[in-house]
Amino acid sequence: MDGIVPAAGMATRMRGIPKFLLPCDRSYTTLIENHLREMLKFCETIWIPTRPELVLLLDSLGIAQDRVVVLPIVTNNMTETVQRVLQIASANSFQLIMPDTFFLGETPYETLQNDPEIADLACWIIREEQKGKLGQVLTNEHGVVADMKDKDPTCTYPISWGALTFSRNLEKYMKSDHPHIGYAVKDALLDGGTVTAQTISGQYFDCGTPDEYLSMLENAL
């Protein structure tokens, strides 16, 4: 299994500050370093697709090595970014973690299936302030996803997803105009595919917004 950490976003909600550089502990460990430290325990190679102008920033962290590949890339959205990685990588399954997220408590790195049929979603009980801002999921008693909705303020599903593992079977559902990979997961679900979910004990923070990042710091430090 390979890992993918897409770091090619424009960070407009954070006034252009690369979100993966945000510190998440008192040692000033960045969010992306925190993810890589854990992902390297479970992934053979980790791909970090990023905009060419951000390569020097990533290089300054000293994270590139034989198993961590910083990949300069120009794409229009996250799905297209993932598609480009899949064209290069030889792995049959992948763990995808967004670089602007933080997990407090149990983490998904070791919890997610290594080789799901299509995809295995890491889910958390959604907090009130997150409703309408994240993708929400409805599962049955066996942990199989029955439905999912993306950033719908009227949705009452109790859990949200924030990371996943997926197999090459998801690739055929990816469309280059999809804003993110969740659209492919939803299309696979509508096509009758089996998508599973793991409810993680703890809290999920989308540090791509100032409010969530400050909330993470208040809870984690």
mmCIF file of C-alpha atoms in Angstrom:
data_model
loop_
_atom_site.group_PDB
_atom_site.id
_atom_site.type_symbol
_atom_site.label_atom_id
_atom_site.label_comp_id
_atom_site.label_asym_id
_atom_site.label_seq_id
_atom_site.Cartn_x
_atom_site.Cartn_y
_atom_site.Cartn_z
ATOM 1 C CA MET A 1 0.000 0.000 0.000
ATOM 2 C CA ASP A 2 1.221 3.489 -0.894
ATOM 3 C CA GLY A 3 0.244 6.739 0.763
ATOM 4 C CA ILE A 4 -0.928 9.948 -0.896
ATOM 5 C CA VAL A 5 -0.825 13.338 0.848
ATOM 6 C CA PRO A 6 -2.147 15.901 -1.672
ATOM 7 C CA ALA A 7 -0.494 19.231 -0.874
ATOM 8 C CA ALA A 8 -1.359 21.169 -4.012
ATOM 9 C CA GLY A 9 -4.184 23.371 -2.710
ATOM 10 C CA MET A 10 -4.198 27.168 -2.828
ATOM 11 C CA ALA A 11 -5.072 27.631 0.901
ATOM 12 C CA THR A 12 -7.342 30.565 0.119
ATOM 13 C CA ARG A 13 -9.181 30.237 3.435
ATOM 14 C CA MET A 14 -5.854 30.624 5.263
ATOM 15 C CA ARG A 15 -4.765 33.686 3.235
ATOM 16 C CA GLY A 16 -2.398 31.576 1.136
ATOM 17 C CA ILE A 17 -0.404 30.127 4.036
ATOM 18 C CA PRO A 18 0.434 26.502 3.120
ATOM 19 C CA LYS A 19 -1.696 24.565 5.583
ATOM 20 C CA PHE A 20 0.674 21.627 5.774
ATOM 21 C CA LEU A 21 3.218 23.908 7.480
ATOM 22 C CA LEU A 22 0.962 24.692 10.431
ATOM 23 C CA PRO A 23 2.467 23.433 13.724
ATOM 24 C CA CYS A 24 0.453 20.922 15.726
ATOM 25 C CA ASP A 25 2.472 20.496 18.928
ATOM 26 C CA ARG A 26 4.789 22.383 21.255
ATOM 27 C CA SER A 27 7.817 21.135 19.296
ATOM 28 C CA TYR A 28 6.479 22.905 16.194
ATOM 29 C CA THR A 29 5.997 19.645 14.323
ATOM 30 C CA THR A 30 4.080 20.529 11.169
ATOM 31 C CA LEU A 31 0.825 18.833 10.238
ATOM 32 C CA ILE A 32 2.405 17.063 7.279
ATOM 33 C CA GLU A 33 5.374 15.802 9.319
ATOM 34 C CA ASN A 34 2.939 14.430 11.882
ATOM 35 C CA HIS A 35 1.121 12.459 9.165
ATOM 36 C CA LEU A 36 4.285 11.182 7.508
ATOM 37 C CA ARG A 37 5.707 9.904 10.786
ATOM 38 C CA GLU A 38 2.704 7.613 11.200
ATOM 39 C CA MET A 39 2.069 6.744 7.562
ATOM 40 C CA LEU A 40 5.610 5.465 7.076
ATOM 41 C CA LYS A 41 4.760 2.640 9.497
ATOM 42 C CA PHE A 42 2.105 1.300 7.096
ATOM 43 C CA CYS A 43 2.894 2.579 3.584
ATOM 44 C CA GLU A 44 5.659 1.483 1.236
ATOM 45 C CA THR A 45 5.964 4.824 -0.579
ATOM 46 C CA ILE A 46 4.301 8.133 0.246
ATOM 47 C CA TRP A 47 3.562 10.518 -2.599
ATOM 48 C CA ILE A 48 3.285 14.250 -1.893
ATOM 49 C CA PRO A 49 1.957 15.920 -5.041
ATOM 50 C CA THR A 50 2.364 19.679 -4.722
ATOM 51 C CA ARG A 51 2.545 22.870 -6.737
ATOM 52 C CA PRO A 52 6.062 23.531 -8.138
ATOM 53 C CA GLU A 53 6.418 26.728 -6.117
ATOM 54 C CA LEU A 54 5.938 24.781 -2.868
ATOM 55 C CA VAL A 55 8.683 22.221 -3.490
ATOM 56 C CA LEU A 56 11.366 24.309 -1.775
ATOM 57 C CA LEU A 57 9.155 24.718 1.298
ATOM 58 C CA LEU A 58 8.669 20.954 1.540
ATOM 59 C CA ASP A 59 12.369 20.365 0.921
ATOM 60 C CA SER A 60 13.157 22.694 3.829
ATOM 61 C CA LEU A 61 11.446 20.225 6.161
ATOM 62 C CA GLY A 62 13.883 17.496 5.138
ATOM 63 C CA ILE A 63 11.101 14.969 4.538
ATOM 64 C CA ALA A 64 12.089 13.728 1.080
ATOM 65 C CA GLN A 65 13.730 10.290 1.179
ATOM 66 C CA ASP A 66 13.617 6.974 -0.667
ATOM 67 C CA ARG A 67 10.068 6.321 0.562
ATOM 68 C CA VAL A 68 8.739 9.903 0.489
ATOM 69 C CA VAL A 69 8.430 11.426 -2.980
ATOM 70 C CA VAL A 70 7.701 15.131 -3.409
ATOM 71 C CA LEU A 71 6.025 15.356 -6.808
ATOM 72 C CA PRO A 72 5.770 18.778 -8.523
ATOM 73 C CA ILE A 73 2.433 18.882 -10.305
ATOM 74 C CA VAL A 74 -0.043 21.342 -11.820
ATOM 75 C CA THR A 75 -3.693 20.255 -11.651
ATOM 76 C CA ASN A 76 -7.133 21.796 -11.321
ATOM 77 C CA ASN A 77 -8.457 19.851 -8.336
ATOM 78 C CA MET A 78 -7.734 17.083 -5.865
ATOM 79 C CA THR A 79 -9.197 14.287 -7.989
ATOM 80 C CA GLU A 80 -6.956 15.181 -10.926
ATOM 81 C CA THR A 81 -4.003 15.279 -8.544
ATOM 82 C CA VAL A 82 -4.760 11.751 -7.311
ATOM 83 C CA GLN A 83 -5.216 10.518 -10.885
ATOM 84 C CA ARG A 84 -1.746 11.773 -11.787
ATOM 85 C CA VAL A 85 -0.222 9.909 -8.855
ATOM 86 C CA LEU A 86 -2.013 6.707 -9.849
ATOM 87 C CA GLN A 87 -0.471 6.964 -13.315
ATOM 88 C CA ILE A 88 2.991 6.823 -11.759
ATOM 89 C CA ALA A 89 2.573 4.575 -8.721
ATOM 90 C CA SER A 90 2.608 0.788 -9.019
ATOM 91 C CA ALA A 91 0.726 -0.027 -5.803
ATOM 92 C CA ASN A 92 -2.719 -1.631 -5.895
ATOM 93 C CA SER A 93 -4.072 0.160 -2.822
ATOM 94 C CA PHE A 94 -3.576 3.578 -1.307
ATOM 95 C CA GLN A 95 -4.064 5.470 1.933
ATOM 96 C CA LEU A 96 -5.072 9.091 1.372
ATOM 97 C CA ILE A 97 -4.646 11.633 4.149
ATOM 98 C CA MET A 98 -5.192 15.354 3.678
ATOM 99 C CA PRO A 99 -2.221 17.409 4.934
ATOM 100 C CA ASP A 100 -4.417 19.989 6.687
ATOM 101 C CA THR A 101 -6.082 17.494 9.028
ATOM 102 C CA PHE A 102 -5.327 16.436 12.585
ATOM 103 C CA PHE A 103 -6.545 13.405 14.522
ATOM 104 C CA LEU A 104 -6.896 13.604 18.294
ATOM 105 C CA GLY A 105 -7.215 10.270 20.071
ATOM 106 C CA GLU A 106 -7.417 7.100 18.009
ATOM 107 C CA THR A 107 -5.962 7.538 14.526
ATOM 108 C CA PRO A 108 -6.952 5.997 11.181
ATOM 109 C CA TYR A 109 -3.482 5.045 9.943
ATOM 110 C CA GLU A 110 -3.555 1.536 11.408
ATOM 111 C CA THR A 111 -7.354 1.233 11.614
ATOM 112 C CA LEU A 112 -8.260 1.475 7.924
ATOM 113 C CA GLN A 113 -8.248 -1.655 5.763
ATOM 114 C CA ASN A 114 -5.054 -2.084 3.757
ATOM 115 C CA ASP A 115 -6.802 -3.506 0.702
ATOM 116 C CA PRO A 116 -10.515 -2.625 0.600
ATOM 117 C CA GLU A 117 -12.757 -3.826 -2.207
ATOM 118 C CA ILE A 118 -13.298 -0.210 -3.274
ATOM 119 C CA ALA A 119 -12.791 2.142 -0.336
ATOM 120 C CA ASP A 120 -12.720 2.171 3.454
ATOM 121 C CA LEU A 121 -13.582 5.511 5.061
ATOM 122 C CA ALA A 122 -12.240 6.821 8.357
ATOM 123 C CA CYS A 123 -15.178 8.449 10.158
ATOM 124 C CA TRP A 124 -15.693 10.450 13.326
ATOM 125 C CA ILE A 125 -18.763 11.537 15.274
ATOM 126 C CA ILE A 126 -19.461 14.936 13.771
ATOM 127 C CA ARG A 127 -19.415 17.924 16.083
ATOM 128 C CA GLU A 128 -22.182 20.511 15.890
ATOM 129 C CA GLU A 129 -19.900 23.201 14.476
ATOM 130 C CA GLN A 130 -18.752 20.868 11.680
ATOM 131 C CA LYS A 131 -22.188 20.080 10.283
ATOM 132 C CA GLY A 132 -22.584 21.225 6.702
ATOM 133 C CA LYS A 133 -18.821 21.681 6.331
ATOM 134 C CA LEU A 134 -17.725 18.038 5.938
ATOM 135 C CA GLY A 135 -18.804 14.959 4.038
ATOM 136 C CA GLN A 136 -21.261 12.983 6.179
ATOM 137 C CA VAL A 137 -21.920 9.250 6.120
ATOM 138 C CA LEU A 138 -24.745 6.850 6.938
ATOM 139 C CA THR A 139 -23.762 3.242 7.653
ATOM 140 C CA ASN A 140 -25.626 0.038 8.437
ATOM 141 C CA GLU A 141 -24.986 -2.190 11.454
ATOM 142 C CA HIS A 142 -22.157 -3.952 9.615
ATOM 143 C CA GLY A 143 -20.171 -0.797 8.954
ATOM 144 C CA VAL A 144 -21.106 -0.684 5.265
ATOM 145 C CA VAL A 145 -21.844 2.748 3.873
ATOM 146 C CA ALA A 146 -25.481 3.172 2.842
ATOM 147 C CA ASP A 147 -25.279 6.823 1.782
ATOM 148 C CA MET A 148 -23.005 9.830 1.921
ATOM 149 C CA LYS A 149 -23.564 13.554 1.406
ATOM 150 C CA ASP A 150 -21.035 16.306 0.819
ATOM 151 C CA LYS A 151 -21.202 19.518 2.867
ATOM 152 C CA ASP A 152 -24.985 19.521 3.170
ATOM 153 C CA PRO A 153 -26.198 21.760 6.044
ATOM 154 C CA THR A 154 -29.499 19.837 6.181
ATOM 155 C CA CYS A 155 -27.824 16.430 6.563
ATOM 156 C CA THR A 156 -28.460 14.600 9.851
ATOM 157 C CA TYR A 157 -26.038 11.689 9.370
ATOM 158 C CA PRO A 158 -24.107 11.241 12.631
ATOM 159 C CA ILE A 159 -20.595 10.697 11.301
ATOM 160 C CA SER A 160 -18.280 12.497 8.898
ATOM 161 C CA TRP A 161 -15.360 11.080 6.956
ATOM 162 C CA GLY A 162 -11.906 12.602 6.749
ATOM 163 C CA ALA A 163 -9.462 10.000 5.384
ATOM 164 C CA LEU A 164 -9.627 6.738 3.454
ATOM 165 C CA THR A 165 -7.906 3.792 1.911
ATOM 166 C CA PHE A 166 -8.931 2.735 -1.579
ATOM 167 C CA SER A 167 -8.091 0.158 -4.219
ATOM 168 C CA ARG A 168 -7.554 0.508 -7.951
ATOM 169 C CA ASN A 169 -11.247 -0.397 -8.323
ATOM 170 C CA LEU A 170 -12.079 3.196 -7.395
ATOM 171 C CA GLU A 171 -10.037 4.576 -10.280
ATOM 172 C CA LYS A 172 -12.739 4.020 -12.910
ATOM 173 C CA TYR A 173 -15.115 6.274 -10.968
ATOM 174 C CA MET A 174 -12.689 9.205 -10.804
ATOM 175 C CA LYS A 175 -13.495 12.078 -13.129
ATOM 176 C CA SER A 176 -11.076 14.917 -13.668
ATOM 177 C CA ASP A 177 -13.784 17.516 -13.001
ATOM 178 C CA HIS A 178 -14.635 16.069 -9.572
ATOM 179 C CA PRO A 179 -13.509 18.587 -6.895
ATOM 180 C CA HIS A 180 -12.337 15.771 -4.624
ATOM 181 C CA ILE A 181 -12.182 11.992 -4.404
ATOM 182 C CA GLY A 182 -15.373 11.736 -2.346
ATOM 183 C CA TYR A 183 -17.357 12.149 -5.559
ATOM 184 C CA ALA A 184 -15.795 8.968 -6.955
ATOM 185 C CA VAL A 185 -16.628 7.102 -3.735
ATOM 186 C CA LYS A 186 -20.251 8.259 -3.998
ATOM 187 C CA ASP A 187 -20.446 7.154 -7.652
ATOM 188 C CA ALA A 188 -19.031 3.738 -6.729
ATOM 189 C CA LEU A 189 -21.666 3.472 -4.023
ATOM 190 C CA LEU A 190 -24.444 4.374 -6.467
ATOM 191 C CA ASP A 191 -23.095 1.744 -8.840
ATOM 192 C CA GLY A 192 -23.630 -0.949 -6.209
ATOM 193 C CA GLY A 193 -20.066 -1.137 -4.966
ATOM 194 C CA THR A 194 -19.236 -1.941 -1.358
ATOM 195 C CA VAL A 195 -17.756 0.946 0.593
ATOM 196 C CA THR A 196 -16.980 0.360 4.256
ATOM 197 C CA ALA A 197 -16.397 2.755 7.136
ATOM 198 C CA GLN A 198 -14.464 2.694 10.381
ATOM 199 C CA THR A 199 -15.733 4.950 13.176
ATOM 200 C CA ILE A 200 -12.648 6.328 14.892
ATOM 201 C CA SER A 201 -12.702 7.087 18.608
ATOM 202 C CA GLY A 202 -11.514 10.645 19.077
ATOM 203 C CA GLN A 203 -11.818 13.922 17.220
ATOM 204 C CA TYR A 204 -11.148 15.033 13.654
ATOM 205 C CA PHE A 205 -10.031 18.561 12.827
ATOM 206 C CA ASP A 206 -10.017 20.134 9.369
ATOM 207 C CA CYS A 207 -7.285 22.683 9.944
ATOM 208 C CA GLY A 208 -7.942 24.297 6.577
ATOM 209 C CA THR A 209 -10.084 26.904 8.326
ATOM 210 C CA PRO A 210 -8.868 29.244 11.076
ATOM 211 C CA ASP A 211 -11.670 28.254 13.458
ATOM 212 C CA GLU A 212 -10.935 24.526 13.187
ATOM 213 C CA TYR A 213 -7.187 25.060 13.485
ATOM 214 C CA LEU A 214 -7.572 27.159 16.637
ATOM 215 C CA SER A 215 -9.994 24.574 18.050
ATOM 216 C CA MET A 216 -7.428 21.843 17.390
ATOM 217 C CA LEU A 217 -4.739 23.789 19.243
ATOM 218 C CA GLU A 218 -7.043 24.364 22.210
ATOM 219 C CA ASN A 219 -7.831 20.645 22.456
ATOM 220 C CA ALA A 220 -4.467 19.112 21.540
ATOM 221 C CA LEU A 221 -2.001 21.280 23.469
#
